[in-house]
Coordinates of C-alpha atoms and ligand atoms in Angstrom, one line a residue:
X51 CA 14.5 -32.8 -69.9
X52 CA 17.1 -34.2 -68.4
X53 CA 18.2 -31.1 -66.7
X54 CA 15.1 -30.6 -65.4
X55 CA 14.7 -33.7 -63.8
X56 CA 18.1 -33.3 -61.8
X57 CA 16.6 -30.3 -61.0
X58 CA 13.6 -31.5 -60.1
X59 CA 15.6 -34.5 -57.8
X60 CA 18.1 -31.6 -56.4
X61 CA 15.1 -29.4 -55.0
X62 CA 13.5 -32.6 -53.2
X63 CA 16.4 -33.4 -51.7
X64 CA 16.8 -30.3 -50.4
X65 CA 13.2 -30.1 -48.7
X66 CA 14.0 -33.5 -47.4
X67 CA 16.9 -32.8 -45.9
X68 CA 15.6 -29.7 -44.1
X69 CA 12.3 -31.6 -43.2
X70 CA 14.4 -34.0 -41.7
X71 CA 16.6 -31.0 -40.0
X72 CA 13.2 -29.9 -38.8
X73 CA 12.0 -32.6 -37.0
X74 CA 12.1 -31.7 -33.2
X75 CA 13.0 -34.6 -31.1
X76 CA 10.9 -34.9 -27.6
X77 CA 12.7 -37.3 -24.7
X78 CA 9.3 -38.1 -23.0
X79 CA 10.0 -39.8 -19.9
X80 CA 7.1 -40.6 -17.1
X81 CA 6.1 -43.7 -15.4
X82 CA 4.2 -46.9 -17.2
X83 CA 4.9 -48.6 -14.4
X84 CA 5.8 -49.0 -10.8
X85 CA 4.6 -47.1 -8.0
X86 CA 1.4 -45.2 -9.8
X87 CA 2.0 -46.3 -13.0
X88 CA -1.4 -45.4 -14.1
X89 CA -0.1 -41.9 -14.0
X90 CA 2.1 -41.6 -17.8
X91 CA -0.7 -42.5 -20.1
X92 CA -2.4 -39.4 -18.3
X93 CA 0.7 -37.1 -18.8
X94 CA 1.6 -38.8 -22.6
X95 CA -2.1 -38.3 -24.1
X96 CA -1.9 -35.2 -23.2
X97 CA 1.3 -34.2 -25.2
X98 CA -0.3 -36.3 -27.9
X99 CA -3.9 -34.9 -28.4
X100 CA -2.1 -31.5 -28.0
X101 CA 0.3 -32.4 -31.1
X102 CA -2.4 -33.6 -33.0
X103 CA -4.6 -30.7 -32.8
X104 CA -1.7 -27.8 -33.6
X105 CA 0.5 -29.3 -35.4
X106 CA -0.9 -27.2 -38.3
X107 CA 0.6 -23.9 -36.5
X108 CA 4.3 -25.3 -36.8
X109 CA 6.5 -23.7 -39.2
X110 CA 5.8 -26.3 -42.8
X111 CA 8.2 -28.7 -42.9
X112 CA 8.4 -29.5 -39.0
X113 CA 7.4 -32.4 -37.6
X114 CA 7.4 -33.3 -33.8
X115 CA 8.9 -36.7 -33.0
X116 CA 7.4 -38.1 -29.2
X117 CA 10.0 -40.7 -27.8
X118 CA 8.7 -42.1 -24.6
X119 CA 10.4 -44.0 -21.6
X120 CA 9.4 -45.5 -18.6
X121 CA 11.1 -44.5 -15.5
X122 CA 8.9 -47.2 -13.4
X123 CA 7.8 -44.9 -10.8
X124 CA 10.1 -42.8 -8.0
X125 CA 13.6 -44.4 -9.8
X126 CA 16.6 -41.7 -9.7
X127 CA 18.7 -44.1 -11.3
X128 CA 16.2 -45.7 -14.1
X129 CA 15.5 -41.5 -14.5
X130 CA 19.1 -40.6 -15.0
X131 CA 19.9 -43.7 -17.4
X132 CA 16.8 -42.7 -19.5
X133 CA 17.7 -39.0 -19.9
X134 CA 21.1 -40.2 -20.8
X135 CA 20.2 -42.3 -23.7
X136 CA 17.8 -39.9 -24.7
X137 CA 20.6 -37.1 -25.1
X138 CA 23.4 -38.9 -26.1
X139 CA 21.8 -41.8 -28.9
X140 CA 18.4 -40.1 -29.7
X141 CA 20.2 -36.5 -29.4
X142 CA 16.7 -35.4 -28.4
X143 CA 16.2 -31.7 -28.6
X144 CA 13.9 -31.4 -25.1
X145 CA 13.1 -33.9 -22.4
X146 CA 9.7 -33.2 -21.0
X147 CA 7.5 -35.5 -18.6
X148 CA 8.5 -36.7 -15.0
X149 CA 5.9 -37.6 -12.2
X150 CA 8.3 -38.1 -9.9
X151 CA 10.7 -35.4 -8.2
X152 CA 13.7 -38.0 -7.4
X153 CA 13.5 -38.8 -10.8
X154 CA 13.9 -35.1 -12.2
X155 CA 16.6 -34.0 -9.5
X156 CA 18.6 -37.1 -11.0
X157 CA 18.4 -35.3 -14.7
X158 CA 18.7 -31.9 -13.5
X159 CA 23.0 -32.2 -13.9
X160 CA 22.5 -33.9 -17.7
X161 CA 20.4 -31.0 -19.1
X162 CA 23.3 -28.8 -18.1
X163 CA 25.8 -30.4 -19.1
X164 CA 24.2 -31.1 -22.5
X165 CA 22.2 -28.0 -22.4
X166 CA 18.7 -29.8 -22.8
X167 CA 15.7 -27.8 -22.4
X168 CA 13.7 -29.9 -19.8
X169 CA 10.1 -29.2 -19.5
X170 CA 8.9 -30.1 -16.1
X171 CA 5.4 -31.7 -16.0
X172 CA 4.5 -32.9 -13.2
X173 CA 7.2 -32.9 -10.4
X174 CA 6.1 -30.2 -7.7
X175 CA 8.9 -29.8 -5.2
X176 CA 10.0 -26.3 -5.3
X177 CA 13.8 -26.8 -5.0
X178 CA 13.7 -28.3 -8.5
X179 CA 14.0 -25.8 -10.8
X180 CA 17.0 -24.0 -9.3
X181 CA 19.0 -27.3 -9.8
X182 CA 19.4 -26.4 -13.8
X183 CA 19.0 -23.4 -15.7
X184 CA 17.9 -25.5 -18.8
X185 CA 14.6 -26.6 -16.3
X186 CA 11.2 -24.5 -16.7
X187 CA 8.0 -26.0 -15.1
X188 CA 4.2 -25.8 -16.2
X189 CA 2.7 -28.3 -13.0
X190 CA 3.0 -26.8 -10.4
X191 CA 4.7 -27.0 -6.8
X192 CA 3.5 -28.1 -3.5
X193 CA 4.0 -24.8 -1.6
X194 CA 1.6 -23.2 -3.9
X195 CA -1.1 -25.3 -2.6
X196 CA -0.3 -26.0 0.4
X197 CA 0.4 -22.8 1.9
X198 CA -2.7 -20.9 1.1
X199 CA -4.2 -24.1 2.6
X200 CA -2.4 -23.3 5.5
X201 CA -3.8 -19.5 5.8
X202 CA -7.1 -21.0 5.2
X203 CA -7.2 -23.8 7.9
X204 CA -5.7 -21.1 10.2
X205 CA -9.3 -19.5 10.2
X206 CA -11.5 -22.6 10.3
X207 CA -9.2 -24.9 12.4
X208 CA -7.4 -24.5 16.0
X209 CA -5.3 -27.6 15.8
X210 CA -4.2 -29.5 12.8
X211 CA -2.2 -32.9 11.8
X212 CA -0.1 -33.2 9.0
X213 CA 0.8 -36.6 7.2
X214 CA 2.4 -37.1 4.3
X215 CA 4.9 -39.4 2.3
X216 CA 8.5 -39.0 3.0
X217 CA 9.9 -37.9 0.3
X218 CA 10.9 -34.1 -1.2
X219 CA 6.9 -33.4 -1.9
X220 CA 5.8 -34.5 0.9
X221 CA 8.1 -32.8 3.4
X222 CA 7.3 -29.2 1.2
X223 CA 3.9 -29.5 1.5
X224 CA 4.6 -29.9 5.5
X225 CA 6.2 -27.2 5.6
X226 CA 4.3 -25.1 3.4
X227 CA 1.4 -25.7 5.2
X228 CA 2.7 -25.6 8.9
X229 CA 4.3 -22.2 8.6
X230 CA 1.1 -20.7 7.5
X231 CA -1.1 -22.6 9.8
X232 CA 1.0 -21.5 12.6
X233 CA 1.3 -17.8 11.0
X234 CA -2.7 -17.3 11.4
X235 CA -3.0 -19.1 14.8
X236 CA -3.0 -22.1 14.4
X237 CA -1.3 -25.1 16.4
X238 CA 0.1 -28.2 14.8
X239 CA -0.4 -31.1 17.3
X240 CA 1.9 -33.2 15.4
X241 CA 3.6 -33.8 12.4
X242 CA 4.1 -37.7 10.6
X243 CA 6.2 -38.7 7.6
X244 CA 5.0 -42.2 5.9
X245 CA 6.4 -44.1 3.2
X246 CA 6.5 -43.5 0.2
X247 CA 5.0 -47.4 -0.5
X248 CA 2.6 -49.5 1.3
X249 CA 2.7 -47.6 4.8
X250 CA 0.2 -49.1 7.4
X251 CA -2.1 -46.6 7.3
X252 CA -4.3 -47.9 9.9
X253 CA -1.9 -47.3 12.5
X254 CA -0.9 -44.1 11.3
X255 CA -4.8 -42.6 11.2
X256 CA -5.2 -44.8 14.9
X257 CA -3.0 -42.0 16.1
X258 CA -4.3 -39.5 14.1
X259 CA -7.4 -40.1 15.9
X260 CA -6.1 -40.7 19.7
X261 CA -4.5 -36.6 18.9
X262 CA -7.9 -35.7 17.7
X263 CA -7.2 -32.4 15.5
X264 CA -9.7 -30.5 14.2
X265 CA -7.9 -31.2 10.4
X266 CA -5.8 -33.8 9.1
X267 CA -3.7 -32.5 6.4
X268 CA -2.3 -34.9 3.7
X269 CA 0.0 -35.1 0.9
X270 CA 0.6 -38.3 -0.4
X271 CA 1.3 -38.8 -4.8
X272 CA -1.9 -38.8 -6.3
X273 CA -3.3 -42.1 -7.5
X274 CA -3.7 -45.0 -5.7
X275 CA -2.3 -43.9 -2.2
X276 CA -5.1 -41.2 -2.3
X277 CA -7.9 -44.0 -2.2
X278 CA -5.9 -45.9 0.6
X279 CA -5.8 -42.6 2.8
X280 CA -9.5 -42.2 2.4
X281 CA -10.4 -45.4 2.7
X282 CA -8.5 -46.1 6.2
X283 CA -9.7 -41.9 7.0
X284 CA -13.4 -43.6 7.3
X285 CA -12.6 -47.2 8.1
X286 CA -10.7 -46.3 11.4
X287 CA -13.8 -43.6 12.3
X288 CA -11.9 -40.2 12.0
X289 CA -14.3 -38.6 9.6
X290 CA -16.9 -39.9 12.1
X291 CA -14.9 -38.1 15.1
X292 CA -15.4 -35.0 13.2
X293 CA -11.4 -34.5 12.0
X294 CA -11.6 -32.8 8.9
X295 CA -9.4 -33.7 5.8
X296 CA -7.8 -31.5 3.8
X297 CA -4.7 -31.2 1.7
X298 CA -3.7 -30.2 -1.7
X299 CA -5.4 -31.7 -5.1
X300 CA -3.3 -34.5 -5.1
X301 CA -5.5 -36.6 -2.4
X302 CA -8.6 -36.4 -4.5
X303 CA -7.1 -36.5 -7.8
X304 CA -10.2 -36.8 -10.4
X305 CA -9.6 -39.9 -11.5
X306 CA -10.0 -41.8 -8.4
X307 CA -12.6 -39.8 -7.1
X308 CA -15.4 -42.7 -8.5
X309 CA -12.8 -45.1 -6.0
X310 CA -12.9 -43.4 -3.3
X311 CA -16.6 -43.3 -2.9
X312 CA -18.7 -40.9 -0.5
X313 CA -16.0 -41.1 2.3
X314 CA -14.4 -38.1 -0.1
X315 CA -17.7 -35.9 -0.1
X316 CA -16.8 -32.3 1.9
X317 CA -13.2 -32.9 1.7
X318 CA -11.6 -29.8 1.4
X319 CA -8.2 -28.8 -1.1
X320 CA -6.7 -26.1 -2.7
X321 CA -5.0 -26.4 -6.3
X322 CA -4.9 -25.2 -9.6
X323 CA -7.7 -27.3 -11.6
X324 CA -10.7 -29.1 -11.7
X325 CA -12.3 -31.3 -14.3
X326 CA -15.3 -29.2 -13.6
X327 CA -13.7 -25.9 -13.2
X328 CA -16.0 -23.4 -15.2
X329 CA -13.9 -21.6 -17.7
X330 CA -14.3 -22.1 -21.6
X331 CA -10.8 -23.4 -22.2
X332 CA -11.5 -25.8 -19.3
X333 CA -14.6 -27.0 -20.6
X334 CA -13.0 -26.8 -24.4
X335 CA -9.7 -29.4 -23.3
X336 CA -11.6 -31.9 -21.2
X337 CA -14.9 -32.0 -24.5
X338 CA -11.8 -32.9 -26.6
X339 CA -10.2 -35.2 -24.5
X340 CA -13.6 -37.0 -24.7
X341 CA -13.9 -36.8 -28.1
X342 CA -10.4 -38.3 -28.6
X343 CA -10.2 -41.0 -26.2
X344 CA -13.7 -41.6 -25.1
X345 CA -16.8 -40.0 -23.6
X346 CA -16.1 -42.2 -20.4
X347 CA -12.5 -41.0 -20.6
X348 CA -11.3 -37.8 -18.0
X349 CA -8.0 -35.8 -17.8
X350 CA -6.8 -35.5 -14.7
X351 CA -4.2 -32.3 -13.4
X352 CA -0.8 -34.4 -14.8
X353 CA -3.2 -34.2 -18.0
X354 CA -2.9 -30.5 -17.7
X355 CA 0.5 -29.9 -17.0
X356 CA 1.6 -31.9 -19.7
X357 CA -1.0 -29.9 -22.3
X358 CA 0.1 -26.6 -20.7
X359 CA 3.8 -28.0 -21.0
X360 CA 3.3 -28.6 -24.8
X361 CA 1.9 -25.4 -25.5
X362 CA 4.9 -23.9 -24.2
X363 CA 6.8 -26.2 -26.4
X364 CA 5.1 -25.1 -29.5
X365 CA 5.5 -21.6 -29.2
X366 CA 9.3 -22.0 -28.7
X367 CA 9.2 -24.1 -31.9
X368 CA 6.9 -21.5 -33.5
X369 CA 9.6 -18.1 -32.8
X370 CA 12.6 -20.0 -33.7
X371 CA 10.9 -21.5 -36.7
X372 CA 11.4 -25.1 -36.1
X373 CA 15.4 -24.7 -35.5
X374 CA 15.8 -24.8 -31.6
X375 CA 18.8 -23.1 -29.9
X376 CA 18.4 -24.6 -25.7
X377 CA 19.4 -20.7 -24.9
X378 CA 16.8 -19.0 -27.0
X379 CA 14.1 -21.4 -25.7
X380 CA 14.5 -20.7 -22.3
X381 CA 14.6 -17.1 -23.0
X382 CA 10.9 -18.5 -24.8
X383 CA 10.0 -20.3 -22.4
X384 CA 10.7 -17.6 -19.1
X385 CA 8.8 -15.1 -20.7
X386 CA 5.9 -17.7 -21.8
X387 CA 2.2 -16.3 -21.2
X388 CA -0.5 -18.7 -21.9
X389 CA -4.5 -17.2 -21.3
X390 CA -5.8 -20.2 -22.8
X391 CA -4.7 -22.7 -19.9
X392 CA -7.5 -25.1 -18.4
X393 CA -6.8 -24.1 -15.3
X394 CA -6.9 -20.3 -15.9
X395 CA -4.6 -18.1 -17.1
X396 CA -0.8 -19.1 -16.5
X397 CA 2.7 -17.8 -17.0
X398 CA 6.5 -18.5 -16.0
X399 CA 8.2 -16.3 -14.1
X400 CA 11.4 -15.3 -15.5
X401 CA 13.4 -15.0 -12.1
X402 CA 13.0 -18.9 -11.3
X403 CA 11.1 -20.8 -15.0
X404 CA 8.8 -21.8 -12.5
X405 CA 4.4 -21.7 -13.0
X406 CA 3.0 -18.8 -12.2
X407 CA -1.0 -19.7 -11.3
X408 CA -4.4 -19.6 -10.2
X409 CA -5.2 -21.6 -7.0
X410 CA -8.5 -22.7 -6.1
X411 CA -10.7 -23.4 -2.8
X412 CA -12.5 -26.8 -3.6
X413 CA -14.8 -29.0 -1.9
X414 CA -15.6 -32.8 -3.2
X415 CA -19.3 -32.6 -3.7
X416 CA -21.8 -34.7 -5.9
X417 CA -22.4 -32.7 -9.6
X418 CA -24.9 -34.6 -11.5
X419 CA -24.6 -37.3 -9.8
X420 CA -20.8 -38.1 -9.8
X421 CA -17.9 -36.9 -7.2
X422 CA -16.3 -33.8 -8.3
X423 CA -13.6 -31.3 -7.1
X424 CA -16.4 -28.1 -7.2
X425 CA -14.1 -25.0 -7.2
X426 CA -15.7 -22.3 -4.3
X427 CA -13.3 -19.4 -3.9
X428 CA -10.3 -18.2 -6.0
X429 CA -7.7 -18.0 -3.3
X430 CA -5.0 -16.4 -5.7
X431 CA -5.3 -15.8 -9.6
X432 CA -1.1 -15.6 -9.6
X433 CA 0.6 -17.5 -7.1
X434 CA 4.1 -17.9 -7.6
X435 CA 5.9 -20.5 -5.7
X436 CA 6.0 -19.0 -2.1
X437 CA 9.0 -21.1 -1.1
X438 CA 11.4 -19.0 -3.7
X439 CA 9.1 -15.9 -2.9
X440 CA 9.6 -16.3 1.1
X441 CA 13.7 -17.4 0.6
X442 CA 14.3 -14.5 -2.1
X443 CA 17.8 -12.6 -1.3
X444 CA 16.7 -9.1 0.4
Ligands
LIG223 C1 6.4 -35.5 -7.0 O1 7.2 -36.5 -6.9 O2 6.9 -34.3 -7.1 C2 5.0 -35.6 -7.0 C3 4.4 -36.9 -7.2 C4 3.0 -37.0 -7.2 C5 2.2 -35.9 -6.9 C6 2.8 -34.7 -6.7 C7 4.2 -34.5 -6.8 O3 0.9 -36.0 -6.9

């Protein structure tokens, strides 16, 4: 009896100490606060509803513990101190999350150094994922947008604008855009970098105007800004010149589409999802989001990063049966094919850890009654970044 109770006690603590050994610590860093804070809950409900509804494919025993920070919007430093803390107190296993690319360039160093997978959700500049081998991304960048933009403006458009926020982004989505606009044709009239917050955007779109292009290409973060831009686009008369809008995703990001108000109706942008893009795993994520958080309640594309992003998580959990080795799950995660993806099928590409994707042709139009990003045209079912494709050693 008595034996068998020692027994009994030495076999539970056993379990328990390799279902504590088995719980996977996730540094979750993304912004509450600041400049878009809107954005985290977005990015973090995301991760959550994904947990919750396969956590019954992990390995028994292990348990995934979410530990989120707020980095308070575009804040290297806050970023850097977060990621810190995370590694050296919490000793997370991962750090996932980031809207903001000043913010992930400022942990890039600290997940090599500590050799922290670091799961790239958001953040689009391309640059980023070269600055740690430990980084792999499931966003997106700005060059994969904004340069099949580009080649389609260059048939539609003789002269174009650009305008975006001046910050890494922003200045890759110029780019990205200008050098295929000008590669099919096309002339840029002028170029014009903003800040980052509170620019006067009714000066900027009075001289817009005065150039008259045929299309005004923006990038600004998603959120907030994107109603100001379309607000001053109509107040100041450009869409009433006839100067079409276009840019990537971010400037009619779903959630502020209701906003933004007809002013957004034929305006024109490429990128990788749409709440109402017409594929069964689409359809499948955003009816449980719904279910979860309310019928009222929409994801937006952070919201699909960050599920994508998780997925990617799980599976690295799933081979190494819940004991993670940072080497082994990047191997995991560079060779990481996911069909099931809202957005379409999705991969990483094993050269640079960075989102291999569908982009999409899409027009704001009215569906049932409500302002949506209606997809017309797959432009590319794989695009991989173009910037590392177009600066690859010969
Ligand atoms: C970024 O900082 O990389 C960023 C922020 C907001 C976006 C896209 C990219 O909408």
């Amino acid at each position: 009896m008595k034996l068998g109770k020692i027994a009994a006690f030495a076999a539970f603590a056993i379990a328990a100490s390799t279902a504590s050994a088995q719980t996977i610590k996730i540094g979750f860093i993304t912004s509450y606060s600041g400049l878009n804070g809107n954005l985290g809950p977005y990015m973090e409900r995301a991760v959550r509803l994904y947990i919750k509804e396969h956590q019954k494919e992990l390995p028994s025993g292990v348990k995934i513990e979410l530990i989120t920070r707020d980095d308070t919007g575009p804040n290297p430093d806050k970023a850097k101190q977060l990621a810190q803390e995370l590694i050296v107190r919490e000793k997370v296993n991962l750090l996932a999350g980031v809207v903001f690319t000043p913010n992930a360039l400022a942990m890039a160093p600290l997940c090599t150094e500590a050799k922290v997978p670091f799961v790239i959700m958001n953040a689009g500049t391309a640059v980023i994922t070269t600055r740690s081998p430990y980084i792999a991304r499931t966003s997106f960048t700005l060059w994969q947008s904004s340069y099949p933009l580009g080649q389609w403006a260059s048939k539609k458009f003789k002269t174009a604008y650009t305008l975006v926020s001046d910050f890494g982004p922003g200045h890759d989505a110029e780019d990205a855009f200008s050098k295929a606009f000008e590669a099919g044709g096309g002339k840029i009239i002028d170029k014009v970098r903003v800040p980052l917050q509170n620019p006067d955007w009714a000066a900027y779109m009075q001289r817009v105007k005065d150039a008259k292009p045929g299309a005004l290409m923006v990038f600004i973060p998603a959120g907030k800004t994107a109603t100001a831009v379309m607000k001053n686009f109509a107040d100041l008369g450009l869409k009433d010149a006839g100067i079409k809008l276009i840019g990537p995703g971010d400037i009619t990001t779903e959630e502020e589409l209701p906003n933004m108000g007809d002013v957004a109706l034929g305006v024109t942008t490429v990128f990788h999802w749409s709440l109402v893009g017409k594929r069964k795993a689409n359809e499948e994520f955003v009816a449980a989001w719904k279910k979860e958080y309310g019928q009222n309640e929409i994801p937006n594309f952070l919201s699909v990063g960050s599920w994508d992003g998780t997925a990617m998580i799980f599976e690295a959990i799933k081979q190494q049966k819940g004991k993670l080795d940072p080497d082994k799950t990047m191997e995991i995660f560079k060779h990481w094919k996911f069909a099931a993806s809202p957005r379409g099928p999705i991969s990483i590409d094993p050269e640079t850890r960075d989102i291999v994707q569908p982009e999409y042709l899409r027009e704001v139009r009215k569906v049932n009654g409500r302002l949506a990003n209606v997809e017309l045209e797959t432009l590319s079912k794989a695009e991989k970044d173009p910037w590392k494709e177009l600066n690859k050693k010969k």
